[in-house]
PDB file of C-alpha atoms and ligand atoms in Angstrom:
ATOM      1  CA  MET F   1     -22.673 -50.488 -12.431  1.00  0.00           C
ATOM      2  CA  LEU F   2     -21.564 -47.497 -14.485  1.00  0.00           C
ATOM      3  CA  LYS F   3     -19.331 -45.032 -12.640  1.00  0.00           C
ATOM      4  CA  PHE F   4     -18.030 -41.560 -13.401  1.00  0.00           C
ATOM      5  CA  ILE F   5     -15.071 -39.601 -12.128  1.00  0.00           C
ATOM      6  CA  SER F   6     -13.692 -36.212 -13.163  1.00  0.00           C
ATOM      7  CA  PHE F   7      -9.920 -35.952 -12.704  1.00  0.00           C
ATOM      8  CA  ALA F   8      -9.707 -32.263 -13.636  1.00  0.00           C
ATOM      9  CA  SER F   9     -11.926 -29.750 -15.400  1.00  0.00           C
ATOM     10  CA  GLY F  10     -10.796 -26.331 -16.601  1.00  0.00           C
ATOM     11  CA  SER F  11      -8.269 -24.513 -18.755  1.00  0.00           C
ATOM     12  CA  SER F  12      -5.354 -26.263 -17.046  1.00  0.00           C
ATOM     13  CA  GLY F  13      -6.615 -29.705 -17.978  1.00  0.00           C
ATOM     14  CA  ASN F  14      -9.689 -31.828 -18.614  1.00  0.00           C
ATOM     15  CA  CYS F  15     -10.032 -35.552 -18.123  1.00  0.00           C
ATOM     16  CA  TYR F  16     -13.010 -37.739 -17.229  1.00  0.00           C
ATOM     17  CA  LEU F  17     -13.571 -41.476 -16.931  1.00  0.00           C
ATOM     18  CA  LEU F  18     -16.718 -43.542 -17.363  1.00  0.00           C
ATOM     19  CA  TYR F  19     -16.208 -47.137 -16.327  1.00  0.00           C
ATOM     20  CA  THR F  20     -17.881 -50.413 -15.507  1.00  0.00           C
ATOM     21  CA  ASP F  21     -16.440 -53.577 -13.943  1.00  0.00           C
ATOM     22  CA  ASN F  22     -14.952 -54.639 -17.266  1.00  0.00           C
ATOM     23  CA  ASP F  23     -14.664 -51.577 -19.446  1.00  0.00           C
ATOM     24  CA  GLY F  24     -13.566 -47.965 -19.314  1.00  0.00           C
ATOM     25  CA  LEU F  25     -13.852 -44.903 -21.513  1.00  0.00           C
ATOM     26  CA  LEU F  26     -11.596 -41.923 -20.938  1.00  0.00           C
ATOM     27  CA  ILE F  27     -12.999 -38.614 -22.173  1.00  0.00           C
ATOM     28  CA  ASP F  28     -10.207 -36.149 -23.025  1.00  0.00           C
ATOM     29  CA  ALA F  29      -6.607 -36.479 -21.919  1.00  0.00           C
ATOM     30  CA  GLY F  30      -5.606 -33.001 -20.823  1.00  0.00           C
ATOM     31  CA  VAL F  31      -3.865 -33.862 -17.564  1.00  0.00           C
ATOM     32  CA  GLY F  32      -0.306 -35.139 -17.186  1.00  0.00           C
ATOM     33  CA  ILE F  33       0.034 -38.884 -17.242  1.00  0.00           C
ATOM     34  CA  ARG F  34       1.745 -38.906 -13.821  1.00  0.00           C
ATOM     35  CA  SER F  35      -1.047 -36.982 -12.104  1.00  0.00           C
ATOM     36  CA  LEU F  36      -3.621 -39.164 -13.820  1.00  0.00           C
ATOM     37  CA  LYS F  37      -1.880 -42.281 -12.522  1.00  0.00           C
ATOM     38  CA  LYS F  38      -1.728 -40.844  -9.027  1.00  0.00           C
ATOM     39  CA  ALA F  39      -5.399 -39.844  -9.048  1.00  0.00           C
ATOM     40  CA  MET F  40      -6.407 -43.282 -10.276  1.00  0.00           C
ATOM     41  CA  ARG F  41      -4.288 -44.940  -7.610  1.00  0.00           C
ATOM     42  CA  ASP F  42      -5.892 -42.717  -4.955  1.00  0.00           C
ATOM     43  CA  TYR F  43      -9.328 -43.881  -6.084  1.00  0.00           C
ATOM     44  CA  HIS F  44      -8.265 -47.540  -6.513  1.00  0.00           C
ATOM     45  CA  ILE F  45      -8.887 -47.565 -10.248  1.00  0.00           C
ATOM     46  CA  HIS F  46      -6.414 -49.524 -12.376  1.00  0.00           C
ATOM     47  CA  MET F  47      -4.890 -47.805 -15.404  1.00  0.00           C
ATOM     48  CA  GLN F  48      -5.921 -50.955 -17.327  1.00  0.00           C
ATOM     49  CA  GLN F  49      -9.507 -49.811 -16.779  1.00  0.00           C
ATOM     50  CA  VAL F  50      -8.867 -47.322 -19.571  1.00  0.00           C
ATOM     51  CA  LYS F  51      -9.730 -49.325 -22.675  1.00  0.00           C
ATOM     52  CA  HIS F  52     -10.685 -46.533 -25.079  1.00  0.00           C
ATOM     53  CA  VAL F  53     -10.258 -42.766 -25.300  1.00  0.00           C
ATOM     54  CA  ILE F  54     -12.621 -40.250 -26.904  1.00  0.00           C
ATOM     55  CA  ILE F  55     -11.592 -36.644 -27.487  1.00  0.00           C
ATOM     56  CA  THR F  56     -13.807 -33.546 -27.693  1.00  0.00           C
ATOM     57  CA  HIS F  57     -11.349 -31.221 -29.472  1.00  0.00           C
ATOM     58  CA  ASP F  58      -7.691 -30.472 -30.054  1.00  0.00           C
ATOM     59  CA  HIS F  59      -6.984 -27.693 -27.536  1.00  0.00           C
ATOM     60  CA  ALA F  60      -4.015 -28.546 -25.303  1.00  0.00           C
ATOM     61  CA  ASP F  61      -6.101 -28.629 -22.116  1.00  0.00           C
ATOM     62  CA  HIS F  62      -7.978 -31.613 -23.613  1.00  0.00           C
ATOM     63  CA  VAL F  63      -5.257 -33.493 -25.460  1.00  0.00           C
ATOM     64  CA  LYS F  64      -1.800 -32.798 -24.106  1.00  0.00           C
ATOM     65  CA  SER F  65      -1.130 -36.346 -22.912  1.00  0.00           C
ATOM     66  CA  VAL F  66      -3.309 -38.246 -25.391  1.00  0.00           C
ATOM     67  CA  GLY F  67      -0.331 -39.532 -27.397  1.00  0.00           C
ATOM     68  CA  SER F  68       1.729 -40.712 -24.441  1.00  0.00           C
ATOM     69  CA  LEU F  69      -1.326 -42.241 -22.794  1.00  0.00           C
ATOM     70  CA  SER F  70      -2.426 -44.073 -25.916  1.00  0.00           C
ATOM     71  CA  ARG F  71       1.100 -45.387 -26.453  1.00  0.00           C
ATOM     72  CA  GLU F  72       1.673 -46.458 -22.879  1.00  0.00           C
ATOM     73  CA  LEU F  73      -1.665 -48.278 -22.551  1.00  0.00           C
ATOM     74  CA  ASP F  74      -1.880 -49.210 -26.234  1.00  0.00           C
ATOM     75  CA  VAL F  75      -5.467 -47.978 -26.393  1.00  0.00           C
ATOM     76  CA  PRO F  76      -7.433 -46.609 -29.369  1.00  0.00           C
ATOM     77  CA  VAL F  77      -8.314 -42.910 -29.558  1.00  0.00           C
ATOM     78  CA  TYR F  78     -11.565 -41.889 -31.238  1.00  0.00           C
ATOM     79  CA  THR F  79     -12.430 -38.430 -32.508  1.00  0.00           C
ATOM     80  CA  THR F  80     -13.259 -36.686 -35.778  1.00  0.00           C
ATOM     81  CA  ARG F  81     -10.730 -36.618 -38.606  1.00  0.00           C
ATOM     82  CA  GLU F  82     -10.347 -32.840 -38.149  1.00  0.00           C
ATOM     83  CA  VAL F  83      -9.587 -33.171 -34.435  1.00  0.00           C
ATOM     84  CA  HIS F  84      -7.062 -35.944 -35.186  1.00  0.00           C
ATOM     85  CA  ASP F  85      -5.377 -33.582 -37.678  1.00  0.00           C
ATOM     86  CA  GLY F  86      -5.406 -30.841 -35.057  1.00  0.00           C
ATOM     87  CA  ILE F  87      -3.849 -33.158 -32.456  1.00  0.00           C
ATOM     88  CA  PHE F  88      -1.174 -34.172 -34.948  1.00  0.00           C
ATOM     89  CA  LYS F  89      -0.278 -30.506 -35.566  1.00  0.00           C
ATOM     90  CA  ASN F  90      -0.506 -29.442 -31.910  1.00  0.00           C
ATOM     91  CA  TYR F  91       3.029 -28.860 -30.623  1.00  0.00           C
ATOM     92  CA  CYS F  92       1.823 -29.390 -27.023  1.00  0.00           C
ATOM     93  CA  VAL F  93       1.221 -33.037 -27.907  1.00  0.00           C
ATOM     94  CA  THR F  94       4.844 -34.166 -27.956  1.00  0.00           C
ATOM     95  CA  LYS F  95       4.189 -37.884 -28.382  1.00  0.00           C
ATOM     96  CA  LYS F  96       1.801 -38.578 -31.233  1.00  0.00           C
ATOM     97  CA  ILE F  97      -0.896 -41.240 -31.357  1.00  0.00           C
ATOM     98  CA  GLU F  98       0.254 -44.278 -33.326  1.00  0.00           C
ATOM     99  CA  ALA F  99      -1.618 -44.530 -36.626  1.00  0.00           C
ATOM    100  CA  ARG F 100      -3.148 -47.904 -35.755  1.00  0.00           C
ATOM    101  CA  ASN F 101      -4.691 -46.402 -32.604  1.00  0.00           C
ATOM    102  CA  ALA F 102      -6.124 -43.288 -34.265  1.00  0.00           C
ATOM    103  CA  HIS F 103      -9.756 -43.949 -35.174  1.00  0.00           C
ATOM    104  CA  CYS F 104     -12.037 -41.459 -36.896  1.00  0.00           C
ATOM    105  CA  ILE F 105     -15.672 -41.047 -35.974  1.00  0.00           C
ATOM    106  CA  GLU F 106     -18.346 -38.905 -37.590  1.00  0.00           C
ATOM    107  CA  LYS F 107     -20.745 -36.464 -36.017  1.00  0.00           C
ATOM    108  CA  GLY F 108     -24.275 -37.808 -35.782  1.00  0.00           C
ATOM    109  CA  LYS F 109     -23.149 -41.409 -36.327  1.00  0.00           C
ATOM    110  CA  THR F 110     -23.529 -43.728 -33.354  1.00  0.00           C
ATOM    111  CA  ILE F 111     -20.840 -46.332 -32.815  1.00  0.00           C
ATOM    112  CA  ASN F 112     -20.404 -49.114 -30.300  1.00  0.00           C
ATOM    113  CA  ILE F 113     -17.085 -49.156 -28.501  1.00  0.00           C
ATOM    114  CA  GLY F 114     -16.883 -51.975 -25.986  1.00  0.00           C
ATOM    115  CA  GLU F 115     -19.853 -51.617 -23.639  1.00  0.00           C
ATOM    116  CA  PHE F 116     -20.457 -48.024 -24.698  1.00  0.00           C
ATOM    117  CA  LYS F 117     -22.773 -46.696 -27.382  1.00  0.00           C
ATOM    118  CA  ILE F 118     -21.354 -43.345 -28.399  1.00  0.00           C
ATOM    119  CA  THR F 119     -22.795 -40.515 -30.496  1.00  0.00           C
ATOM    120  CA  PRO F 120     -20.623 -37.475 -31.223  1.00  0.00           C
ATOM    121  CA  PHE F 121     -22.364 -34.223 -32.108  1.00  0.00           C
ATOM    122  CA  ASN F 122     -21.221 -30.848 -33.345  1.00  0.00           C
ATOM    123  CA  VAL F 123     -20.291 -28.174 -30.813  1.00  0.00           C
ATOM    124  CA  PRO F 124     -19.344 -24.615 -31.882  1.00  0.00           C
ATOM    125  CA  HIS F 125     -15.873 -23.723 -30.541  1.00  0.00           C
ATOM    126  CA  ASP F 126     -12.719 -22.143 -31.942  1.00  0.00           C
ATOM    127  CA  SER F 127     -10.684 -25.338 -32.262  1.00  0.00           C
ATOM    128  CA  THR F 128     -10.044 -27.278 -35.486  1.00  0.00           C
ATOM    129  CA  ASP F 129     -13.322 -29.048 -34.748  1.00  0.00           C
ATOM    130  CA  CYS F 130     -15.236 -29.804 -31.570  1.00  0.00           C
ATOM    131  CA  VAL F 131     -17.761 -32.418 -30.504  1.00  0.00           C
ATOM    132  CA  GLY F 132     -19.871 -33.266 -27.504  1.00  0.00           C
ATOM    133  CA  TYR F 133     -20.764 -36.868 -26.747  1.00  0.00           C
ATOM    134  CA  LEU F 134     -23.810 -38.838 -25.762  1.00  0.00           C
ATOM    135  CA  VAL F 135     -22.621 -42.060 -24.140  1.00  0.00           C
ATOM    136  CA  GLU F 136     -25.162 -44.779 -23.441  1.00  0.00           C
ATOM    137  CA  CYS F 137     -24.271 -47.713 -21.226  1.00  0.00           C
ATOM    138  CA  GLN F 138     -26.233 -50.081 -18.974  1.00  0.00           C
ATOM    139  CA  GLY F 139     -29.478 -48.227 -19.669  1.00  0.00           C
ATOM    140  CA  VAL F 140     -28.078 -44.855 -18.654  1.00  0.00           C
ATOM    141  CA  ALA F 141     -27.480 -41.830 -20.914  1.00  0.00           C
ATOM    142  CA  PHE F 142     -24.513 -39.601 -20.119  1.00  0.00           C
ATOM    143  CA  CYS F 143     -23.899 -36.413 -22.074  1.00  0.00           C
ATOM    144  CA  ILE F 144     -20.911 -34.068 -22.111  1.00  0.00           C
ATOM    145  CA  VAL F 145     -21.033 -30.576 -23.614  1.00  0.00           C
ATOM    146  CA  THR F 146     -17.850 -28.623 -22.945  1.00  0.00           C
ATOM    147  CA  ASP F 147     -15.997 -25.763 -24.646  1.00  0.00           C
ATOM    148  CA  VAL F 148     -19.151 -24.555 -26.325  1.00  0.00           C
ATOM    149  CA  GLY F 149     -19.778 -21.002 -27.528  1.00  0.00           C
ATOM    150  CA  VAL F 150     -23.521 -21.419 -27.641  1.00  0.00           C
ATOM    151  CA  VAL F 151     -25.974 -24.280 -27.117  1.00  0.00           C
ATOM    152  CA  THR F 152     -27.236 -24.754 -30.660  1.00  0.00           C
ATOM    153  CA  ASP F 153     -30.429 -26.496 -31.782  1.00  0.00           C
ATOM    154  CA  GLU F 154     -28.162 -29.364 -32.841  1.00  0.00           C
ATOM    155  CA  ILE F 155     -26.995 -29.882 -29.245  1.00  0.00           C
ATOM    156  CA  LYS F 156     -30.393 -29.664 -27.522  1.00  0.00           C
ATOM    157  CA  PRO F 157     -31.736 -33.156 -28.382  1.00  0.00           C
ATOM    158  CA  PHE F 158     -28.670 -34.697 -26.762  1.00  0.00           C
ATOM    159  CA  ILE F 159     -29.203 -32.753 -23.530  1.00  0.00           C
ATOM    160  CA  ASN F 160     -32.871 -33.861 -23.697  1.00  0.00           C
ATOM    161  CA  LYS F 161     -31.730 -37.486 -23.694  1.00  0.00           C
ATOM    162  CA  ALA F 162     -29.317 -37.146 -20.781  1.00  0.00           C
ATOM    163  CA  ASN F 163     -29.822 -38.724 -17.370  1.00  0.00           C
ATOM    164  CA  TYR F 164     -26.396 -37.429 -16.430  1.00  0.00           C
ATOM    165  CA  LEU F 165     -24.976 -34.235 -17.884  1.00  0.00           C
ATOM    166  CA  VAL F 166     -21.599 -32.524 -17.781  1.00  0.00           C
ATOM    167  CA  ILE F 167     -22.038 -28.978 -19.101  1.00  0.00           C
ATOM    168  CA  GLU F 168     -19.759 -25.967 -19.213  1.00  0.00           C
ATOM    169  CA  ALA F 169     -20.236 -22.984 -16.896  1.00  0.00           C
ATOM    170  CA  ASN F 170     -17.039 -21.201 -17.861  1.00  0.00           C
ATOM    171  CA  HIS F 171     -17.414 -17.618 -16.708  1.00  0.00           C
ATOM    172  CA  ASP F 172     -19.485 -14.976 -15.063  1.00  0.00           C
ATOM    173  CA  GLU F 173     -20.146 -12.432 -17.802  1.00  0.00           C
ATOM    174  CA  GLU F 174     -19.578  -9.378 -15.542  1.00  0.00           C
ATOM    175  CA  MET F 175     -16.366 -10.780 -14.072  1.00  0.00           C
ATOM    176  CA  LEU F 176     -15.066 -11.451 -17.548  1.00  0.00           C
ATOM    177  CA  LYS F 177     -16.049  -8.014 -18.912  1.00  0.00           C
ATOM    178  CA  ASN F 178     -14.519  -6.177 -15.936  1.00  0.00           C
ATOM    179  CA  GLY F 179     -11.585  -8.543 -15.535  1.00  0.00           C
ATOM    180  CA  PRO F 180      -7.928  -8.395 -16.610  1.00  0.00           C
ATOM    181  CA  TYR F 181      -8.172 -10.227 -19.936  1.00  0.00           C
ATOM    182  CA  PRO F 182      -7.271  -8.261 -23.100  1.00  0.00           C
ATOM    183  CA  ASP F 183     -10.236  -7.249 -25.265  1.00  0.00           C
ATOM    184  CA  TYR F 184      -9.540  -9.777 -28.035  1.00  0.00           C
ATOM    185  CA  LEU F 185      -9.616 -12.609 -25.510  1.00  0.00           C
ATOM    186  CA  LYS F 186     -12.808 -11.313 -23.887  1.00  0.00           C
ATOM    187  CA  SER F 187     -14.553 -11.231 -27.271  1.00  0.00           C
ATOM    188  CA  ARG F 188     -13.194 -14.684 -28.088  1.00  0.00           C
ATOM    189  CA  ILE F 189     -14.611 -16.174 -24.890  1.00  0.00           C
ATOM    190  CA  LEU F 190     -17.942 -14.324 -25.201  1.00  0.00           C
ATOM    191  CA  GLY F 191     -18.311 -15.210 -28.894  1.00  0.00           C
ATOM    192  CA  THR F 192     -20.421 -17.975 -30.380  1.00  0.00           C
ATOM    193  CA  ARG F 193     -17.293 -20.129 -30.787  1.00  0.00           C
ATOM    194  CA  GLY F 194     -15.966 -19.395 -27.299  1.00  0.00           C
ATOM    195  CA  HIS F 195     -17.170 -20.633 -23.934  1.00  0.00           C
ATOM    196  CA  LEU F 196     -20.525 -20.923 -22.180  1.00  0.00           C
ATOM    197  CA  SER F 197     -21.227 -18.473 -19.335  1.00  0.00           C
ATOM    198  CA  ASN F 198     -22.985 -19.345 -16.083  1.00  0.00           C
ATOM    199  CA  ARG F 199     -26.091 -17.568 -17.376  1.00  0.00           C
ATOM    200  CA  GLN F 200     -26.098 -19.413 -20.706  1.00  0.00           C
ATOM    201  CA  CYS F 201     -25.559 -22.683 -18.875  1.00  0.00           C
ATOM    202  CA  GLY F 202     -28.494 -22.049 -16.547  1.00  0.00           C
ATOM    203  CA  GLU F 203     -30.758 -20.994 -19.400  1.00  0.00           C
ATOM    204  CA  SER F 204     -29.918 -24.042 -21.456  1.00  0.00           C
ATOM    205  CA  LEU F 205     -30.734 -26.252 -18.467  1.00  0.00           C
ATOM    206  CA  VAL F 206     -34.116 -24.541 -18.095  1.00  0.00           C
ATOM    207  CA  GLU F 207     -34.793 -25.032 -21.775  1.00  0.00           C
ATOM    208  CA  ASN F 208     -33.506 -28.566 -22.196  1.00  0.00           C
ATOM    209  CA  ALA F 209     -33.645 -30.468 -18.908  1.00  0.00           C
ATOM    210  CA  THR F 210     -36.205 -33.267 -18.894  1.00  0.00           C
ATOM    211  CA  PRO F 211     -37.679 -35.226 -15.956  1.00  0.00           C
ATOM    212  CA  GLY F 212     -35.168 -37.943 -16.869  1.00  0.00           C
ATOM    213  CA  LEU F 213     -32.243 -35.714 -15.894  1.00  0.00           C
ATOM    214  CA  ARG F 214     -30.810 -36.836 -12.558  1.00  0.00           C
ATOM    215  CA  HIS F 215     -27.483 -35.139 -12.119  1.00  0.00           C
ATOM    216  CA  VAL F 216     -25.716 -32.138 -13.628  1.00  0.00           C
ATOM    217  CA  TRP F 217     -22.042 -31.330 -13.196  1.00  0.00           C
ATOM    218  CA  LEU F 218     -20.859 -27.842 -14.131  1.00  0.00           C
ATOM    219  CA  CYS F 219     -17.477 -28.064 -15.822  1.00  0.00           C
ATOM    220  CA  HIS F 220     -14.582 -25.993 -17.195  1.00  0.00           C
ATOM    221  CA  LEU F 221     -14.948 -23.102 -14.701  1.00  0.00           C
ATOM    222  CA  SER F 222     -12.534 -20.247 -15.344  1.00  0.00           C
ATOM    223  CA  GLU F 223     -10.035 -19.502 -12.594  1.00  0.00           C
ATOM    224  CA  GLU F 224      -9.951 -15.765 -13.371  1.00  0.00           C
ATOM    225  CA  ASN F 225     -13.546 -15.127 -14.390  1.00  0.00           C
ATOM    226  CA  ASN F 226     -15.631 -17.364 -12.164  1.00  0.00           C
ATOM    227  CA  HIS F 227     -15.982 -18.813  -8.683  1.00  0.00           C
ATOM    228  CA  PRO F 228     -17.532 -22.197  -7.918  1.00  0.00           C
ATOM    229  CA  GLU F 229     -20.102 -20.630  -5.574  1.00  0.00           C
ATOM    230  CA  LEU F 230     -20.962 -17.874  -8.040  1.00  0.00           C
ATOM    231  CA  ALA F 231     -21.490 -20.438 -10.805  1.00  0.00           C
ATOM    232  CA  ARG F 232     -23.712 -22.499  -8.532  1.00  0.00           C
ATOM    233  CA  LYS F 233     -25.745 -19.504  -7.311  1.00  0.00           C
ATOM    234  CA  THR F 234     -26.220 -18.082 -10.802  1.00  0.00           C
ATOM    235  CA  VAL F 235     -27.358 -21.396 -12.272  1.00  0.00           C
ATOM    236  CA  GLU F 236     -29.572 -22.224  -9.268  1.00  0.00           C
ATOM    237  CA  ALA F 237     -31.246 -18.796  -9.416  1.00  0.00           C
ATOM    238  CA  ILE F 238     -32.036 -19.156 -13.125  1.00  0.00           C
ATOM    239  CA  LEU F 239     -33.442 -22.635 -12.497  1.00  0.00           C
ATOM    240  CA  ARG F 240     -35.504 -21.422  -9.533  1.00  0.00           C
ATOM    241  CA  ASN F 241     -37.070 -18.651 -11.651  1.00  0.00           C
ATOM    242  CA  SER F 242     -38.466 -21.421 -13.828  1.00  0.00           C
ATOM    243  CA  GLY F 243     -39.612 -23.580 -10.938  1.00  0.00           C
ATOM    244  CA  ILE F 244     -36.712 -26.024 -11.073  1.00  0.00           C
ATOM    245  CA  VAL F 245     -35.070 -26.788  -7.741  1.00  0.00           C
ATOM    246  CA  ALA F 246     -31.459 -27.968  -7.861  1.00  0.00           C
ATOM    247  CA  GLY F 247     -30.930 -30.757  -5.353  1.00  0.00           C
ATOM    248  CA  LYS F 248     -34.541 -31.865  -5.776  1.00  0.00           C
ATOM    249  CA  ASP F 249     -35.395 -32.014  -9.477  1.00  0.00           C
ATOM    250  CA  PHE F 250     -31.823 -33.023 -10.209  1.00  0.00           C
ATOM    251  CA  MET F 251     -28.507 -32.878  -8.372  1.00  0.00           C
ATOM    252  CA  LEU F 252     -26.185 -30.023  -9.266  1.00  0.00           C
ATOM    253  CA  GLU F 253     -22.470 -30.196  -8.629  1.00  0.00           C
ATOM    254  CA  ILE F 254     -19.359 -28.248  -9.598  1.00  0.00           C
ATOM    255  CA  LEU F 255     -16.346 -30.112 -10.949  1.00  0.00           C
ATOM    256  CA  LYS F 256     -13.056 -29.067  -9.408  1.00  0.00           C
ATOM    257  CA  ARG F 257     -10.508 -27.453 -11.674  1.00  0.00           C
ATOM    258  CA  LYS F 258      -7.354 -29.317 -10.728  1.00  0.00           C
ATOM    259  CA  THR F 259      -8.332 -32.218  -8.516  1.00  0.00           C
ATOM    260  CA  PRO F 260     -10.652 -35.207  -8.839  1.00  0.00           C
ATOM    261  CA  THR F 261     -14.311 -34.861  -7.927  1.00  0.00           C
ATOM    262  CA  GLY F 262     -15.257 -38.171  -6.250  1.00  0.00           C
ATOM    263  CA  ILE F 263     -16.694 -41.277  -7.849  1.00  0.00           C
ATOM    264  CA  PHE F 264     -20.341 -41.158  -8.868  1.00  0.00           C
ATOM    265  CA  GLU F 265     -22.494 -44.208  -9.462  1.00  0.00           C
ATOM    266  CA  LEU F 266     -24.784 -43.703 -12.445  1.00  0.00           C
ATOM    267  CA  LYS F 267     -27.885 -45.870 -12.174  1.00  0.00           C
TER     268      LYS F 267
HETATM  269 ZN1  LIG B 301     -10.891 -26.350 -22.730  1.00  0.00          ZN
HETATM  270 ZN1  LIG B 302     -11.234 -25.477 -26.014  1.00  0.00          ZN
END
């Protein structure tokens, strides 16, 4: 059985795990190694479950412990060449990934890593490079689209394929516009290489959800410019306007910013 757990999701750290009885794929390593170990202990998951790591992009909230984690567990880290370069240059990543564990993958090219069939795809964001992933395992398709300025035509086919989807609902546009952030930061977040708003998230679900979609998790919520309930209500309202009922057509859940969000069985 394929299982999913989110350890943290937001600007203070992102880290997710997909695992089976014999294999495990960590997606992003943006939480401290000690808190990751504690969370895994709390959920009775062994650190040895982590057999491979894939990285979306080189912002600190996604990579800060990737080097130490890869070294401690001696596990390979897969991402694009550009993201690897970005990780290497990122001063927040104090321990670097050993060369033999740094593996490059290419957007649009599917590779098999252990039990997982993985396809990275391009995502517009203001990092060195950024990818989303379609992960297929045990007949289930899991897709993650985070830190995305806009859902491009390139991304849509991957959402179409998803049975399980993690998608960004970063901010409420009004909260951001009227909030305390300086103007340059507001335009950065609102831009096409920034972050997805609740509205954009809802609209992309309306446009791209298929009957095969079973569960959606909203991720990377802003602490300053969003609230979990506001994100949920906004997305649910947009879905409802198009005749889609969250909780019936597919489950809709919000990932917590700093703590794990349960274990989900993906079947
Ligand atoms: Zn981020
Ligand atoms: Zn980012």
